[in-house]
Amino acid sequence: MLYSTINVALMDVAAAVKRYSLVGMLGWQDVRQRYRRSAIGPFWLTISMGVMIGTIGIVFGQIFNAPIKEFLPFLAAGMILWGFIATSITEACASLIAAEGIIKQLPIPLFVHILRTLWRNIIILGHNIIIFPLVLLAVQQPLGFYSLLSIFGFALLIFNLAWISLILAILCARYRDLAQIVSSLLQIAFYLTPIMWLPSLLPQKSTTYLLDFNPIYHLIQVVRAPLLGQEVSTLSWGISGVMALLGWSAAIIFYGRYKRRIAYWL
């Protein structure tokens, strides 16, 4: 029974990955549709993000008495990555619901709709990431070769977001109110995670539960630290890797068990 459940899920995920061209087309179409007849399209988000980073950087830099050369790049990388993570998770909750018509009419692997949501947000992230080198240029901080390590961290982040999105998409298709709970939890996580404040500002006794036990911090850190020229801790790599392994194991079993019911929940 368990083998059959796992096999059903793996076949659907594999079939979805093979249709990467369809995922790419749908993702691009979503972005184009959202910003149709807009003069600069998704760059409006980039402008908004840049203004917010600049404003928060100046205000909170003064409040925390943090050196702007250190705080502004930290804030920019954190805000850009958080925006990507939060939007991906929020939109994942509605990914299967939004694709109801396609799911009921076409025999497309359901995981295609999860990948479509992720790819759409990766495209928007590609627009927003332009802000980071501009911030480095403003504070006269170089971007070294060590920053290339962030590519591996980003891949690990995507792997984790994929299984989180899959589980939430299924649960939200069954329980529609869950999306509001997820949104509220993300707001709490934003303030508990060092995005607008530096980890060095924490007292030593608080680092255990606000940093070490915070999975979102580790997912952000494996990407952000190399971009800032900092070394990623073994703990962050380890927790991110273990999360991906255990998360995908649970997601495959969960998906295989409920896959056939999803169309009836929509």
Coordinates of C-alpha atoms in Angstrom, one line a residue:
M1 CA 0.0 0.0 0.0
L2 CA 2.7 2.5 0.9
Y3 CA 4.8 1.5 -2.2
S4 CA 1.7 2.2 -4.4
T5 CA 1.2 5.5 -2.7
I6 CA 4.8 6.6 -3.2
N7 CA 4.8 5.4 -6.8
V8 CA 1.7 7.4 -7.7
A9 CA 3.3 10.6 -6.3
L10 CA 6.7 10.0 -7.8
M11 CA 5.2 9.4 -11.3
D12 CA 3.2 12.6 -11.2
V13 CA 6.2 14.7 -10.0
A14 CA 8.5 13.1 -12.6
A15 CA 5.9 13.7 -15.3
A16 CA 5.6 17.4 -14.2
V17 CA 9.3 17.9 -14.3
K18 CA 9.5 16.5 -17.8
R19 CA 7.0 19.1 -18.9
Y20 CA 9.3 21.9 -17.9
S21 CA 8.6 23.7 -21.2
L22 CA 4.9 23.9 -20.2
V23 CA 5.7 25.1 -16.7
G24 CA 7.9 27.8 -18.2
M25 CA 5.3 28.9 -20.7
L26 CA 2.5 29.1 -18.0
G27 CA 4.7 31.0 -15.6
W28 CA 5.7 33.6 -18.2
Q29 CA 2.0 33.9 -19.2
D30 CA 1.0 34.5 -15.6
V31 CA 3.5 37.4 -15.3
R32 CA 2.5 38.9 -18.6
Q33 CA -1.2 38.6 -17.8
R34 CA -0.7 40.2 -14.4
Y35 CA 1.1 43.3 -15.9
R36 CA -0.7 43.5 -19.2
R37 CA -0.8 47.1 -20.5
S38 CA 1.6 48.2 -17.8
A39 CA 4.5 50.4 -19.1
I40 CA 7.2 48.7 -17.0
G41 CA 5.5 45.6 -15.9
P42 CA 6.9 43.7 -12.9
F43 CA 9.5 46.4 -12.4
W44 CA 6.8 48.2 -10.5
L45 CA 7.4 45.6 -7.8
T46 CA 11.1 46.3 -8.1
I47 CA 10.6 50.0 -7.6
S48 CA 8.3 49.4 -4.7
M49 CA 10.8 47.0 -3.1
G50 CA 13.7 49.5 -3.6
V51 CA 11.8 52.4 -2.0
M52 CA 10.8 50.2 1.0
I53 CA 14.4 48.9 1.5
G54 CA 15.7 52.5 1.3
T55 CA 13.2 53.8 3.8
I56 CA 13.5 50.9 6.3
G57 CA 17.3 51.0 5.9
I58 CA 17.5 54.7 6.9
V59 CA 14.9 54.5 9.7
F60 CA 15.9 51.3 11.3
G61 CA 19.5 51.9 10.8
Q62 CA 19.2 54.9 13.0
I63 CA 17.0 53.1 15.5
F64 CA 19.4 50.2 15.9
N65 CA 22.4 52.4 15.6
A66 CA 23.7 50.0 12.9
P67 CA 26.4 51.0 10.3
I68 CA 24.6 51.7 7.1
K69 CA 27.4 49.9 5.1
E70 CA 26.6 46.7 7.0
F71 CA 22.9 47.1 7.6
L72 CA 21.6 48.1 4.1
P73 CA 23.0 45.1 2.1
F74 CA 21.8 42.8 4.9
L75 CA 18.3 44.4 4.8
A76 CA 18.2 44.3 1.0
A77 CA 19.1 40.7 0.6
G78 CA 16.7 39.7 3.5
M79 CA 13.8 41.7 2.1
I80 CA 14.2 40.4 -1.4
L81 CA 14.4 36.8 -0.3
W82 CA 11.6 37.1 2.2
G83 CA 9.4 38.6 -0.5
F84 CA 10.1 35.6 -2.7
I85 CA 9.5 33.1 0.1
A86 CA 6.4 34.6 1.5
T87 CA 4.8 35.2 -1.9
S88 CA 5.6 31.7 -3.1
I89 CA 4.0 30.1 0.0
T90 CA 1.0 32.4 -0.1
E91 CA 0.3 31.8 -3.7
A92 CA 1.0 28.1 -3.3
C93 CA -2.1 27.9 -1.1
A94 CA -4.3 28.8 -4.0
S95 CA -2.3 27.2 -6.8
L96 CA -4.6 24.1 -7.2
I97 CA -7.7 26.1 -6.6
A98 CA -6.8 28.7 -9.3
A99 CA -6.1 25.8 -11.7
E100 CA -9.5 24.2 -11.1
G101 CA -10.7 24.5 -14.7
I102 CA -7.5 23.0 -16.1
I103 CA -7.4 20.2 -13.6
K104 CA -11.0 19.1 -14.4
Q105 CA -10.5 19.3 -18.2
L106 CA -7.0 18.3 -19.0
P107 CA -4.9 15.3 -17.9
I108 CA -1.9 17.4 -16.8
P109 CA 0.2 16.3 -13.8
L110 CA -1.0 18.3 -10.8
F111 CA 2.5 19.1 -9.7
V112 CA 2.8 21.3 -12.9
H113 CA 0.7 23.9 -11.1
I114 CA 3.0 23.9 -8.1
L115 CA 6.0 24.4 -10.4
R116 CA 4.1 27.0 -12.3
T117 CA 3.7 29.1 -9.1
L118 CA 7.3 28.7 -8.1
W119 CA 8.6 29.6 -11.6
R120 CA 6.3 32.7 -11.7
N121 CA 7.8 33.9 -8.4
I122 CA 11.4 33.1 -9.6
I123 CA 10.8 35.4 -12.6
I124 CA 9.7 38.2 -10.3
L125 CA 12.6 37.5 -8.0
G126 CA 14.9 38.0 -11.0
H127 CA 13.5 41.5 -11.4
N128 CA 13.9 42.3 -7.7
I129 CA 17.4 41.0 -7.3
I130 CA 18.6 43.9 -9.4
I131 CA 18.2 46.0 -6.3
F132 CA 21.0 44.2 -4.4
P133 CA 24.0 45.1 -6.6
L134 CA 22.7 48.7 -6.7
V135 CA 22.7 48.7 -2.9
L136 CA 26.3 47.3 -2.9
L137 CA 27.3 50.0 -5.3
A138 CA 25.7 52.6 -3.1
V139 CA 27.6 51.5 0.0
Q140 CA 30.8 50.8 -2.0
Q141 CA 30.9 47.1 -1.1
P142 CA 32.3 44.6 -3.6
L143 CA 30.6 41.3 -4.6
G144 CA 33.2 38.6 -4.4
F145 CA 33.5 35.1 -6.0
Y146 CA 32.3 33.6 -2.7
S147 CA 28.8 34.9 -3.5
L148 CA 28.6 32.2 -6.2
L149 CA 27.9 29.8 -3.3
S150 CA 24.5 31.4 -3.0
I151 CA 23.5 29.5 -6.1
F152 CA 23.7 26.2 -4.2
G153 CA 21.8 27.8 -1.3
F154 CA 19.1 29.0 -3.7
A155 CA 18.7 25.6 -5.1
L156 CA 18.3 24.2 -1.6
L157 CA 15.7 26.9 -0.9
I158 CA 13.7 26.0 -4.0
F159 CA 13.8 22.3 -3.0
N160 CA 12.3 23.2 0.3
L161 CA 9.7 25.6 -1.1
A162 CA 8.6 23.0 -3.5
W163 CA 7.5 20.4 -0.9
I164 CA 6.1 23.1 1.4
S165 CA 4.0 24.4 -1.6
L166 CA 2.8 20.9 -2.5
I167 CA 1.6 20.1 1.0
L168 CA -0.1 23.5 1.5
A169 CA -1.7 23.4 -1.9
I170 CA -3.4 20.1 -1.1
L171 CA -4.4 21.2 2.4
C172 CA -5.8 24.5 1.2
A173 CA -7.8 22.8 -1.5
R174 CA -9.5 20.8 1.2
Y175 CA -9.6 23.4 3.9
R176 CA -10.0 26.9 2.4
D177 CA -9.6 28.8 5.6
L178 CA -6.1 27.5 6.0
A179 CA -4.7 30.1 3.6
Q180 CA -5.6 32.9 6.0
I181 CA -3.9 31.0 8.9
V182 CA -0.8 30.6 6.7
S183 CA -0.8 34.3 5.9
S184 CA -1.0 35.2 9.6
L185 CA 1.8 32.8 10.5
L186 CA 4.0 34.3 7.8
Q187 CA 3.5 37.8 9.4
I188 CA 4.7 36.4 12.7
A189 CA 7.6 34.7 11.2
F190 CA 8.7 37.9 9.5
Y191 CA 9.2 39.7 12.8
L192 CA 10.8 36.6 14.4
T193 CA 13.4 36.2 11.6
P194 CA 16.4 38.6 11.3
I195 CA 15.4 40.5 8.2
M196 CA 14.9 44.0 9.5
W197 CA 17.2 43.5 12.5
L198 CA 20.8 42.2 12.7
P199 CA 21.4 38.8 14.5
S200 CA 24.2 40.5 16.4
L201 CA 21.7 42.7 18.2
L202 CA 20.2 39.7 20.0
P203 CA 21.4 38.8 23.5
Q204 CA 23.2 35.5 23.7
K205 CA 20.4 33.6 25.5
S206 CA 17.9 34.5 22.7
T207 CA 19.8 33.2 19.8
T208 CA 18.9 29.6 20.5
Y209 CA 15.1 29.9 19.9
L210 CA 15.1 32.9 17.5
L211 CA 18.0 31.7 15.3
D212 CA 18.9 28.1 15.8
F213 CA 15.3 26.8 16.0
N214 CA 14.1 29.1 13.2
P215 CA 14.0 27.1 9.9
I216 CA 13.2 30.2 7.8
Y217 CA 16.3 31.9 9.1
H218 CA 18.5 29.0 7.9
L219 CA 16.8 28.9 4.5
I220 CA 17.5 32.6 4.0
Q221 CA 21.0 32.4 5.5
V222 CA 22.2 29.8 3.0
V223 CA 21.5 32.4 0.2
R224 CA 22.1 35.7 2.0
A225 CA 25.3 35.0 3.8
P226 CA 27.4 34.2 0.6
L227 CA 26.0 37.3 -1.1
L228 CA 27.3 39.4 1.9
G229 CA 30.7 37.7 1.7
Q230 CA 30.0 35.7 5.0
E231 CA 30.5 32.1 5.7
V232 CA 27.4 29.9 6.0
S233 CA 27.3 27.9 9.2
T234 CA 27.3 24.2 9.2
L235 CA 24.1 24.3 11.2
S236 CA 22.3 26.3 8.4
W237 CA 23.4 23.9 5.7
G238 CA 22.5 20.9 7.8
I239 CA 19.1 22.1 8.8
S240 CA 18.2 23.2 5.3
G241 CA 19.4 19.9 3.9
V242 CA 17.6 17.8 6.5
M243 CA 14.4 19.8 5.9
A244 CA 14.5 19.1 2.2
L245 CA 15.1 15.4 2.7
L246 CA 12.4 14.8 5.4
G247 CA 10.0 17.3 3.9
W248 CA 10.0 15.7 0.5
S249 CA 9.7 12.2 2.1
A250 CA 6.5 13.4 3.9
A251 CA 5.2 15.3 0.9
I252 CA 5.5 12.3 -1.4
I253 CA 3.6 10.1 1.0
F254 CA 1.0 12.8 1.6
Y255 CA 0.6 13.6 -2.1
G256 CA 0.3 10.0 -3.1
R257 CA -2.4 9.3 -0.6
Y258 CA -4.7 12.3 -1.5
K259 CA -3.9 12.9 -5.1
R260 CA -7.0 11.2 -6.5
R261 CA -9.2 13.2 -4.1
I262 CA -8.0 16.7 -5.1
A263 CA -10.2 17.1 -8.2
Y264 CA -13.3 16.4 -6.0
W265 CA -12.2 19.0 -3.4
L266 CA -12.0 21.8 -6.0

